[in-house]
Amino acid sequence: MSEKLATAQCPYCGVGCGLEIIKDKKGRIKIKGDASHIATKGDLCLKPIPLPKVMDIGRVPAPLYRESKKEQFREISWEEAFEIIARKIKENLPDENYFYISGQLTTEDSYVINKFVKGFVGTNNIDANSRLCMASAVMGYKLSFGSDGPPGSYEDIDDADAFVFAGSNAAWSHPVLFKRVLNRKKKYPDAKIIVIDPVFTATAEKADLWIDIKPGTDVVLFNSILYLLNKKNWIDLDFIKNHTEGFEEAVKEAEKYPPEVAAEICQIEEYKIYKLAEIYAKSKKVISFWTMGFNQSSNGTMKNLSLINVHLATGRINEKGCPFSLTGQPNAMGGREVGYLVNGLPGYRDVRNSQDRGYMEGFWGLPEGRIKDKPGLTIVEAIDKMISGDIKLLWIVCTNPAVTMPNLNKFWKALRNTFVIVQDAYLSDSVDYANLVLPASQWGEKEGVMTGSDRTITYNKPFREPPPQCKHDWEIFCEVAKRLGWEKSFQYKNSREIFDEYKQTTKGRLCDISDWTYEDLPKQWGGKWLYKDKKFKTPTGKAKFNPAVYERPSDITDYPYSIVLTTGRTKKQWHTMTRTGKAMELLRDEDEPFIMLSEEDAFELGVLENDYINVKSIRGQIYIKAKIGKIKKGVAFAPFGYGKIYHFPTNILVSDAIDPISKEPELKFSSIHIKSKKRRVYRLSDNIFNNLKESYPQVESYLDEAVEKTYKKLGLDREEISFKEIVENTTILLKTFLENPSDSEKIYTISNEIANVFVSYHLQPEIQVKMAKEFKNTMKKIFNLEDEYLEAWEFGFEFLMNRVFETVKRLYENQILNKV
C-alpha cells in the first residue's frame, strides 16, 4: 500500500502542475499528478517523474570559500561564511552590492531577500532571472492594464475556439497546458491553432496555420492585424468606447503596416496576415499565448503591446478571450508579486511610487526615505559595473547565470572581477566563478508557496529532510541579517511566519491574499477573470492602447553575420539541466548540443547532418554539431541550456542588447556566421550555354543597355564613376564569357573589379538572385526573345554573379571576421 507524503507544485515550468508525492510499498519515492489540484487536475509531463532519484546528485557538500579565484576551495563552517558575508556588505557602499535571485525560489524566500536588500542593505540592486524571460510581459501588462498579472485562466481554454501561440513552443515548454488545448480541439474540431514562429516546432506540427515569421518582426505583424481590423470595421466599438483609451494613437501607428508592407518585412505570405486578422475578428473566443519568442527582444515590450492592442480592439477579454503570457519558471509569478525585480515592492508596489515606499517603510519599521526611489541596475546593466569595479559583490541565489546570461564571454569577465557568492543546492557552472558557495535546501526539502501562470498559489509541503549541510534560502539571509544588527526584523522561525507577514502587504491590492492560510491552498487569486467588471488598474479605470513602435533588432544581418540565431529549450530538459540533466529517462532521447539549419542554408554552406561546424558572432564562437530541419531560411536554432560540461554554451554567441523599457535582453536574435564546409559549385548545362550563344548576336548591340537598366532598377546608380565602371565591366564579363570562355584570367580580373565596387556599395550576397531575375525582366523588355533564351540569360547572369559574389563574401570575411 502506498503512502501519501506530500502535495506540491512542480518545480519546473510555470504551468504550476499539482503533484502528489508518495512512497510505494517498496519504500521508493514516486511522483504523480494531483487530481485534486484546481489548475491542472492531475495532469503532468515527464520532467518531474524521475526527480526524487536525482535530488542528491551533485549537491554542494558544505560552505566553500576561497578569497582568490586562483585558489582551491576549502570547506568552512556556516558561522565563518556568515561572518565573511556580513564583513563584505559592511565594507561596501550599498550600491556596490548586487543580488541576483530566481523564479525557482519560494515566495517566502523571495520576500525575505527583497526585504533584506531594499529595506536594510539600502539598495535596489536586486534582480531576478525573470529579467531574462518575463520582464517584457510584465511591462506589457502594466502599460495596458495598469498592473502585472494575466487576466484569464486555464479554464478559458475549455470553451475557446481559437488559440494563437506567438513565440511559444508550448508542446515542449508548457506541455500540460498544450495538452489541454489539444483536448479542446479534439472535442471541438473547428477550433483553430495558429503558431507564429520561424521554427517548425512540435507546436507548429499541430497547428492549422504556421506563420514562419522573420525573427524580431512580430510588432509589424500585429500592427498589420490591427490595421485590417480597423479598416474592415471588425472591432468592438462598445468595448473600445466604454473600457479603453488611446485607440486612435495605436491605429495611427498600425496604419504604417498594411499587409503588403508587413508581409515583406516579416517575410511571410500576405494571405496569412488576412487569415489571422479574420480569426481575431470572427472567432467566438481567442486566447493568445506567448513566451520567450516575444519577450526576449530589444523590441519585446512593443511586441507585447501590439498583441494586447489586438485583444483590446476586438474586446477579447474575459468571455471573449485573453492575452495570456506563459511564465517560464515555477514561481516567477510569486516573485513578481513580492517585487523581486529592481523596481518592485511587495503587493505589486513600485519603488518609484512615494505611497508604496512609505507603506513598506512603515510596515518594515524603517525610517522614512530608507527605500530608494529609483530602480536599481538590471542584471545586464550591472555587468559593466562589475567589470569597472563599481559593483564589488554579487550574490547569486538559486540560478545559473554562467550559462543563461547573454554575451557570456563578457559576463564571465565580470564574474572574474567581482566577489561572487553562489547559493545553490547544486555545484552549477556558476560555482566555477565563485569565491563563496553556500549549500541550500531545495524543493521537496522546504515548505513554501509558489504561483503558477494562471495565478494559482500552491503550498509545497516537504517530503524529505535536506542534507545536513544545507540551510533554507530565507534562513541564510536571516542569519546574515542578524550579524548586521537587523535581527529584530528577521526573527522568523519557519516559512509560515514569513507567509503570514507577506500576505498582509497584499491587503487591498490586486493580488490580495491577506486572509489566506496554507490550509486554503491551492487557490487562485483574482478569480477566473482578473478584470471581471472590466475595470482596470489604470488611473482612469480603462485599459490603454499603446502605439506599438517597431524597431529593428540591434544585431545587423549583413554578410558575413547574415544568419539569425534564435534559442530555446529541448523537449525533456529544463533550464541548465542541473536536475533534468541527471535523469537517464530524460536524457535518453535528447541530442547532444546542436544548431539546426534549414535545408537551403545547409546546402549553400555545404553542411551535412551531424557535421561539426564553427559558428561565430561578434561576441565569440563555438564548435557544435549541425542538424537540418524545418526552419525559416536564414534562421538557425540552438538550445541554450547545455552548460560547459556538455560543450560550448550557446549564449557565448548571444546578443546582450536590451529592450529600452523592460531591460530584457535580445536572446532571440543574434547575427552569426557559419563557416562553409564546402563552397557551392555552379555549373551551366550545355543546353543553356548553347542558348546563350545562339541568342547572343541578337542582343550584343544593346547588352550594355540591359545591364545598365538592371542595375538602375536595383538602385546601384549611386555614384556616376563607379556605376559606369560596373556597367562596363559587367558587359565585358558577359561578352568575354560568350566570346572567349577559356580566358579565365580576364574573367577572374573583371569579376574581382566588380566585386570591389559591390563591396563599396555594401551589397549583400542574397541580392544575386534578385539581380538575375531583374536582368531577365529587362532583357524581355528590350529584346523579342523566346522564353528558353530569356531563361538562359537569367541562369547565365546568375552563374557569373555567383563568381563575383564569392569574391564579395571573401572580401567581407577578411574585413570583418578577423576583428573578432
XYZ file of N, CA, C and O in Angstrom, residues 105-254:
600
model
N 12.744 30.130 -6.507
C 12.615 30.263 -5.059
C 11.143 30.253 -4.660
O 10.263 30.561 -5.464
N 10.874 29.934 -3.414
C 9.511 30.090 -2.922
C 9.207 31.575 -2.744
O 10.118 32.424 -2.688
N 7.930 31.892 -2.645
C 7.535 33.281 -2.403
C 8.127 33.782 -1.094
O 8.559 34.945 -0.994
N 8.182 32.920 -0.087
C 8.736 33.315 1.212
C 10.220 33.642 1.101
O 10.699 34.622 1.695
N 10.972 32.821 0.362
C 12.389 33.112 0.135
C 12.556 34.500 -0.491
O 13.353 35.325 -0.025
N 11.817 34.728 -1.575
C 11.961 35.985 -2.315
C 11.551 37.185 -1.477
O 12.164 38.259 -1.562
N 10.524 37.021 -0.661
C 10.075 38.121 0.195
C 11.165 38.518 1.185
O 11.479 39.704 1.343
N 11.766 37.537 1.839
C 12.813 37.827 2.824
C 14.019 38.476 2.161
O 14.577 39.461 2.672
N 14.432 37.951 1.003
C 15.607 38.507 0.320
C 15.329 39.936 -0.128
O 16.179 40.831 0.024
N 14.151 40.180 -0.681
C 13.798 41.524 -1.138
C 13.758 42.506 0.037
O 14.227 43.650 -0.065
N 13.211 42.074 1.140
C 13.176 42.898 2.362
C 14.597 43.203 2.837
O 14.928 44.355 3.178
N 15.437 42.188 2.849
C 16.831 42.322 3.274
C 17.557 43.362 2.416
O 18.258 44.249 2.930
N 17.372 43.277 1.095
C 18.136 44.114 0.164
C 17.599 45.537 0.121
O 18.337 46.505 0.358
N 16.308 45.691 -0.201
C 15.756 47.030 -0.416
C 15.509 47.767 0.888
O 15.675 48.994 0.956
N 15.131 47.017 1.911
C 14.814 47.676 3.177
C 15.993 47.901 4.084
O 16.051 48.907 4.790
N 16.963 46.972 4.076
C 18.003 47.019 5.106
C 19.408 47.249 4.541
O 20.160 48.058 5.082
N 19.788 46.567 3.471
C 21.067 46.908 2.847
C 20.987 48.319 2.276
O 21.959 49.077 2.311
N 19.809 48.672 1.777
C 19.604 50.032 1.286
C 19.960 50.224 -0.170
O 20.388 51.302 -0.588
N 19.767 49.176 -0.967
C 20.000 49.283 -2.406
C 18.849 48.615 -3.146
O 18.233 47.674 -2.632
N 18.564 49.104 -4.331
C 17.598 48.431 -5.198
C 18.295 47.571 -6.250
O 17.676 47.162 -7.227
N 19.559 47.296 -6.013
C 20.325 46.439 -6.920
C 20.010 44.971 -6.653
O 20.845 44.179 -6.208
N 18.755 44.617 -6.897
C 18.337 43.218 -6.818
C 17.492 42.933 -8.049
O 16.557 43.663 -8.366
N 17.857 41.891 -8.757
C 17.116 41.489 -9.941
C 16.985 39.972 -9.900
O 17.622 39.296 -9.076
N 16.169 39.452 -10.789
C 15.952 38.011 -10.834
C 16.083 37.525 -12.264
O 16.042 38.306 -13.219
N 16.206 36.210 -12.407
C 16.307 35.671 -13.759
C 15.022 35.858 -14.559
O 15.002 35.612 -15.762
N 13.955 36.338 -13.920
C 12.765 36.763 -14.669
C 13.096 37.911 -15.622
O 12.371 38.131 -16.601
N 14.159 38.646 -15.336
C 14.590 39.706 -16.261
C 14.891 39.126 -17.635
O 14.718 39.795 -18.646
N 15.347 37.866 -17.660
C 15.707 37.225 -18.916
C 14.514 36.589 -19.622
O 14.652 36.132 -20.755
N 13.358 36.543 -18.943
C 12.250 35.831 -19.589
C 10.914 36.564 -19.530
O 10.144 36.513 -20.483
N 10.596 37.261 -18.439
C 9.240 37.773 -18.267
C 9.128 39.287 -18.168
O 8.019 39.824 -18.107
N 10.238 40.009 -18.163
C 10.184 41.456 -17.913
C 9.353 42.192 -18.962
O 8.619 43.135 -18.643
N 9.451 41.774 -20.219
C 8.681 42.443 -21.273
C 7.185 42.185 -21.114
O 6.351 43.068 -21.369
N 6.825 40.977 -20.697
C 5.414 40.661 -20.461
C 4.866 41.491 -19.310
O 3.734 41.984 -19.359
N 5.673 41.642 -18.259
C 5.265 42.468 -17.118
C 4.964 43.890 -17.578
O 3.926 44.480 -17.233
N 5.864 44.455 -18.383
C 5.657 45.825 -18.846
C 4.461 45.924 -19.787
O 3.722 46.919 -19.774
N 4.255 44.905 -20.597
C 3.085 44.901 -21.465
C 1.799 44.959 -20.678
O 0.884 45.749 -20.994
N 1.706 44.142 -19.642
C 0.507 44.151 -18.788
C 0.354 45.475 -18.048
O -0.743 46.043 -17.963
N 1.455 45.987 -17.499
C 1.371 47.238 -16.734
C 0.933 48.408 -17.609
O 0.089 49.220 -17.206
N 1.520 48.521 -18.787
C 1.197 49.644 -19.667
C -0.213 49.542 -20.242
O -0.846 50.553 -20.549
N -0.721 48.326 -20.371
C -2.054 48.128 -20.957
C -3.163 48.104 -19.911
O -4.224 48.703 -20.115
N -2.917 47.409 -18.795
C -3.964 47.195 -17.791
C -3.700 47.899 -16.467
O -4.545 47.897 -15.577
N -2.512 48.492 -16.336
C -2.187 49.198 -15.105
C -1.560 48.333 -14.043
O -1.177 48.829 -12.982
N -1.446 47.029 -14.310
C -0.854 46.118 -13.332
C -0.361 44.868 -14.027
O -0.847 44.496 -15.108
N 0.592 44.215 -13.392
C 1.020 42.885 -13.803
C -0.114 41.896 -13.509
O -1.028 42.184 -12.750
N -0.023 40.723 -14.113
C -0.991 39.670 -13.836
C -1.791 39.271 -15.061
O -2.468 40.105 -15.657
N -1.738 37.974 -15.456
C -2.544 37.516 -16.601
C -4.034 37.676 -16.306
O -4.502 37.290 -15.231
N -4.805 38.208 -17.249
C -6.209 38.490 -16.966
C -7.130 37.280 -17.030
O -8.288 37.372 -16.622
N -6.659 36.132 -17.532
C -7.513 34.964 -17.664
C -7.006 33.766 -16.897
O -6.125 33.877 -16.046
N -7.574 32.600 -17.225
C -7.266 31.369 -16.509
C -7.176 30.203 -17.486
O -7.647 30.285 -18.621
N -6.628 29.086 -17.006
C -6.602 27.879 -17.825
C -8.015 27.433 -18.187
O -8.234 26.823 -19.237
N -8.949 27.722 -17.326
C -10.344 27.353 -17.569
C -10.857 27.944 -18.880
O -11.751 27.390 -19.525
N -10.300 29.077 -19.292
C -10.716 29.706 -20.544
C -10.434 28.832 -21.764
O -11.080 28.976 -22.803
N -9.443 27.953 -21.633
C -9.108 27.066 -22.749
C -10.302 26.195 -23.133
O -10.531 25.904 -24.318
N -11.080 25.827 -22.153
C -12.097 24.796 -22.346
C -13.290 25.235 -23.178
O -14.092 24.384 -23.599
N -13.450 26.539 -23.428
C -14.540 26.965 -24.316
C -14.052 27.925 -25.404
O -14.849 28.584 -26.065
N -12.754 27.994 -25.598
C -12.214 28.842 -26.673
C -12.259 28.090 -28.001
O -12.245 26.854 -28.044
N -12.301 28.849 -29.093
C -12.304 28.217 -30.414
C -11.148 28.686 -31.292
O -11.084 28.354 -32.475
N -10.212 29.443 -30.704
C -9.005 29.835 -31.433
C -7.867 30.058 -30.440
O -8.069 30.698 -29.399
N -6.701 29.529 -30.794
C -5.531 29.621 -29.921
C -4.348 30.093 -30.761
O -3.977 29.440 -31.744
N -3.778 31.212 -30.380
C -2.617 31.756 -31.070
C -1.399 31.580 -30.168
O -1.393 32.059 -29.024
N -0.388 30.882 -30.662
C 0.866 30.703 -29.928
C 1.933 31.542 -30.618
O 2.363 31.228 -31.736
N 2.340 32.621 -29.985
C 3.293 33.559 -30.566
C 4.637 33.421 -29.850
O 4.740 33.726 -28.659
N 5.640 32.943 -30.572
C 6.949 32.762 -29.940
C 6.906 31.780 -28.792
O 7.615 31.934 -27.805
N 6.073 30.752 -28.920
C 5.900 29.763 -27.855
C 5.859 28.366 -28.441
O 4.993 28.068 -29.268
N 6.785 27.525 -28.015
C 6.722 26.092 -28.350
C 6.141 25.367 -27.148
O 6.812 24.606 -26.456
N 4.870 25.632 -26.890
C 4.226 25.123 -25.682
C 4.209 23.601 -25.618
O 4.204 23.026 -24.535
N 4.216 22.942 -26.766
C 4.207 21.480 -26.772
C 5.402 20.917 -26.009
O 5.314 19.824 -25.428
N 6.517 21.652 -26.015
C 7.696 21.234 -25.263
C 7.861 22.015 -23.950
O 8.208 21.440 -22.929
N 7.617 23.316 -24.000
C 7.933 24.156 -22.844
C 6.808 24.213 -21.811
O 7.069 24.415 -20.632
N 5.564 24.043 -22.260
C 4.403 24.042 -21.354
C 3.464 22.910 -21.772
O 2.324 23.139 -22.170
N 3.955 21.670 -21.702
C 3.241 20.554 -22.325
C 1.857 20.263 -21.741
O 0.953 19.870 -22.485
N 1.683 20.452 -20.451
C 0.378 20.153 -19.854
C -0.669 21.153 -20.341
O -1.810 20.786 -20.653
N -0.290 22.402 -20.432
C -1.208 23.398 -20.966
C -1.538 23.087 -22.421
O -2.704 23.159 -22.838
N -0.527 22.725 -23.198
C -0.774 22.451 -24.616
C -1.653 21.218 -24.793
O -2.496 21.169 -25.698
N -1.473 20.246 -23.915
C -2.335 19.069 -23.977
C -3.796 19.451 -23.744
O -4.703 18.907 -24.380
N -4.015 20.414 -22.868
C -5.385 20.882 -22.616
C -5.959 21.563 -23.861
O -7.145 21.419 -24.168
N -5.118 22.301 -24.576
C -5.552 22.915 -25.841
C -5.921 21.828 -26.854
O -6.953 21.921 -27.538
N -5.097 20.788 -26.963
C -5.381 19.708 -27.899
C -6.661 18.964 -27.517
O -7.425 18.532 -28.398
N -6.897 18.805 -26.228
C -8.141 18.173 -25.788
C -9.353 19.002 -26.202
O -10.389 18.458 -26.588
N -9.213 20.319 -26.097
C -10.304 21.187 -26.543
C -10.538 21.012 -28.042
O -11.694 20.927 -28.495
N -9.457 20.951 -28.810
C -9.603 20.787 -30.268
C -10.214 19.420 -30.598
O -10.975 19.294 -31.571
N -9.890 18.426 -29.815
C -10.453 17.092 -30.041
C -11.969 17.103 -29.829
O -12.724 16.494 -30.595
N -12.401 17.829 -28.799
C -13.830 17.912 -28.507
C -14.535 18.862 -29.469
O -15.727 18.709 -29.749
N -13.792 19.866 -29.955
C -14.380 20.863 -30.854
C -13.441 21.009 -32.048
O -12.576 21.897 -32.079
N -13.561 20.133 -33.044
C -12.595 20.100 -34.161
C -12.483 21.394 -34.950
O -11.473 21.613 -35.626
N -13.503 22.253 -34.887
C -13.432 23.509 -35.633
C -12.515 24.540 -34.965
O -12.237 25.591 -35.565
N -12.070 24.259 -33.753
C -11.138 25.174 -33.077
C -9.847 25.268 -33.888
O -9.379 24.281 -34.457
N -9.281 26.449 -33.927
C -8.088 26.705 -34.733
C -6.875 26.937 -33.833
O -6.968 27.611 -32.807
N -5.740 26.388 -34.264
C -4.458 26.627 -33.605
C -3.547 27.327 -34.607
O -3.335 26.831 -35.714
N -3.034 28.478 -34.212
C -2.137 29.259 -35.067
C -0.804 29.402 -34.336
O -0.778 29.747 -33.152
N 0.280 29.140 -35.014
C 1.614 29.224 -34.417
C 2.439 30.239 -35.203
O 2.546 30.149 -36.432
N 3.001 31.203 -34.484
C 3.864 32.223 -35.082
C 5.280 31.958 -34.597
O 5.602 32.193 -33.423
N 6.125 31.444 -35.467
C 7.458 31.005 -35.053
C 8.294 30.741 -36.301
O 7.801 30.115 -37.237
N 9.541 31.183 -36.352
C 10.385 30.862 -37.512
C 10.765 29.387 -37.590
O 11.207 28.915 -38.636
N 10.606 28.669 -36.478
C 10.937 27.248 -36.415
C 9.652 26.431 -36.503
O 8.650 26.756 -35.853
N 9.671 25.377 -37.296
C 8.519 24.478 -37.361
C 8.606 23.547 -36.151
O 9.148 22.451 -36.210
N 8.075 24.017 -35.039
C 8.204 23.342 -33.753
C 7.181 22.216 -33.611
O 6.304 22.021 -34.461
N 7.281 21.503 -32.488
C 6.277 20.483 -32.180
C 4.897 21.114 -32.041
O 3.882 20.469 -32.332
N 4.848 22.355 -31.596
C 3.577 23.076 -31.521
C 3.055 23.374 -32.911
O 1.860 23.208 -33.203
N 3.932 23.796 -33.807
C 3.533 24.094 -35.185
C 3.014 22.851 -35.908
O 2.150 22.949 -36.788
N 3.538 21.686 -35.550
C 3.074 20.442 -36.169
C 1.580 20.222 -35.953
O 0.916 19.571 -36.767
N 1.049 20.754 -34.869
C -0.365 20.579 -34.542
C -1.218 21.761 -35.006
O -2.424 21.797 -34.747
N -0.604 22.715 -35.673
C -1.297 23.962 -35.998
C -2.096 23.857 -37.290
O -1.749 23.103 -38.209
N -3.154 24.639 -37.366
C -3.902 24.820 -38.602
C -3.222 25.853 -39.503
O -3.405 25.834 -40.713
N -2.465 26.742 -38.893
C -1.752 27.773 -39.650
C -0.416 28.037 -38.978
O -0.365 28.366 -37.786
N 0.659 27.845 -39.737
C 2.010 28.157 -39.241
C 2.489 29.411 -39.958
O 2.559 29.459 -41.179
N 2.803 30.439 -39.197
C 3.316 31.691 -39.738
C 4.808 31.748 -39.431
O 5.215 32.017 -38.297
N 5.611 31.473 -40.458
C 7.070 31.359 -40.270
C 7.700 32.745 -40.363
O 8.424 33.067 -41.298
N 7.476 33.518 -39.350
C 7.845 34.929 -39.325
C 9.359 35.122 -39.232
O 10.072 34.296 -38.647
N 9.834 36.196 -39.809
C 11.221 36.586 -39.628
C 11.412 37.024 -38.174
O 10.623 37.833 -37.658
N 12.417 36.506 -37.483
C 12.598 36.889 -36.083
C 12.668 38.403 -35.907
O 13.262 39.121 -36.721
N 12.038 38.877 -34.852
C 12.116 40.290 -34.499
C 11.067 41.177 -35.119
O 11.039 42.384 -34.839
N 10.155 40.628 -35.945
C 9.205 41.474 -36.675
C 7.763 41.315 -36.199
O 6.834 41.734 -36.885
N 7.553 40.747 -35.032
C 6.194 40.478 -34.544
C 5.366 41.754 -34.402
O 4.147 41.730 -34.599
N 5.999 42.863 -34.035
C 5.273 44.129 -33.899
C 4.623 44.516 -35.228
O 3.473 44.969 -35.266
N 5.345 44.300 -36.292
C 4.819 44.624 -37.623
C 3.598 43.758 -37.926
O 2.570 44.255 -38.419
N 3.694 42.469 -37.638
C 2.583 41.557 -37.903
C 1.322 41.980 -37.164
O 0.239 42.096 -37.755
N 1.439 42.232 -35.863
C 0.244 42.558 -35.081
C -0.263 43.974 -35.365
O -1.463 44.229 -35.281
N 0.630 44.875 -35.733
C 0.162 46.183 -36.200
C -0.645 46.032 -37.489
O -1.661 46.711 -37.679
N -0.203 45.155 -38.371
C -0.923 44.940 -39.613
C -2.299 44.336 -39.357
O -3.286 44.681 -40.019
N -2.379 43.451 -38.377
C -3.684 42.877 -38.000
C -4.602 43.970 -37.469
O -5.778 44.047 -37.836
N -4.058 44.835 -36.604
C -4.861 45.945 -36.088
C -5.321 46.849 -37.227
O -6.475 47.319 -37.241
N -4.438 47.099 -38.178
C -4.796 47.904 -39.353
C -5.997 47.288 -40.080
O -6.969 47.979 -40.423
N -5.946 45.981 -40.325
C -7.028 45.311 -41.031
C -8.325 45.314 -40.226
O -9.416 45.535 -40.780
N -8.217 45.043 -38.932
C -9.413 45.029 -38.080
C -10.133 46.373 -38.130
O -11.366 46.440 -38.216
N -9.336 47.430 -38.080
C -9.934 48.764 -38.121
C -10.501 49.076 -39.501
O -11.619 49.608 -39.636
N -9.760 48.735 -40.549
C -10.205 49.020 -41.915
C -11.505 48.290 -42.239
O -12.405 48.847 -42.892
N -11.610 47.035 -41.783
C -12.795 46.230 -42.073
C -13.918 46.459 -41.063
O -14.974 45.842 -41.169
N -13.648 47.342 -40.098
C -14.623 47.594 -39.027
C -14.933 46.326 -38.230
O -16.047 46.129 -37.757
N -13.904 45.484 -38.075
C -14.032 44.262 -37.280
C -13.573 44.536 -35.844
O -12.768 43.802 -35.290
N -14.034 45.600 -35.273
C -13.623 45.992 -33.927
C -14.848 46.064 -33.024
O -15.983 46.184 -33.498
N -14.606 46.009 -31.736
C -15.695 46.089 -30.746
C -15.801 47.544 -30.283
O -15.150 47.960 -29.317
N -16.608 48.313 -30.974
C -16.698 49.746 -30.701
C -17.209 50.036 -29.296
O -16.747 50.983 -28.646
N -18.145 49.240 -28.812
C -18.674 49.463 -27.459
C -17.584 49.260 -26.410
O -17.447 50.065 -25.482
N -16.825 48.181 -26.569
C -15.741 47.925 -25.604
C -14.693 49.026 -25.684
O -14.210 49.528 -24.657
N -14.322 49.406 -26.899
C -13.310 50.451 -27.076
C -13.774 51.759 -26.431
O -13.014 52.431 -25.722
N -15.027 52.122 -26.661
C -15.555 53.388 -26.149
C -15.681 53.391 -24.633
O -15.317 54.372 -23.961
N -16.175 52.300 -24.068
C -16.508 52.275 -22.641
C -15.370 51.813 -21.738
O -15.368 52.138 -20.549
N -14.412 51.065 -22.291
C -13.436 50.426 -21.410
C -11.976 50.660 -21.802
O -11.078 50.089 -21.176
N -11.720 51.468 -22.833
C -10.330 51.693 -23.251
C -10.087 53.158 -23.575
O -11.017 53.957 -23.689
N -8.835 53.484 -23.765
C -8.436 54.815 -24.233
C -7.179 54.670 -25.083
O -6.445 53.691 -24.966
N -6.974 55.634 -25.968
C -5.766 55.643 -26.792
C -5.879 54.884 -28.096
O -4.856 54.640 -28.761
N -7.093 54.507 -28.499
C -7.270 53.694 -29.701
C -6.737 54.399 -30.957
O -6.022 53.794 -31.765
N -7.044 55.663 -31.121
C -6.666 56.380 -32.343
C -5.157 56.422 -32.514
O -4.630 56.251 -33.631
N -4.426 56.642 -31.416
C -2.969 56.713 -31.499
C -2.370 55.365 -31.906
O -1.411 55.301 -32.696
N -2.929 54.284 -31.357
C -2.428 52.952 -31.701
C -2.694 52.633 -33.171
O -1.836 52.066 -33.863
N -3.887 52.999 -33.654
C -4.233 52.735 -35.055
C -3.354 53.559 -35.991
O -2.936 53.078 -37.051
N -3.057 54.776 -35.610
C -2.202 55.625 -36.450
C -0.841 54.959 -36.666
O -0.302 54.986 -37.785
N -0.286 54.372 -35.649
C 0.984 53.655 -35.789
C 0.788 52.405 -36.644
O 1.626 52.076 -37.494
N -0.327 51.695 -36.439
C -0.584 50.456 -37.182
C -0.771 50.711 -38.668
O -0.467 49.841 -39.503
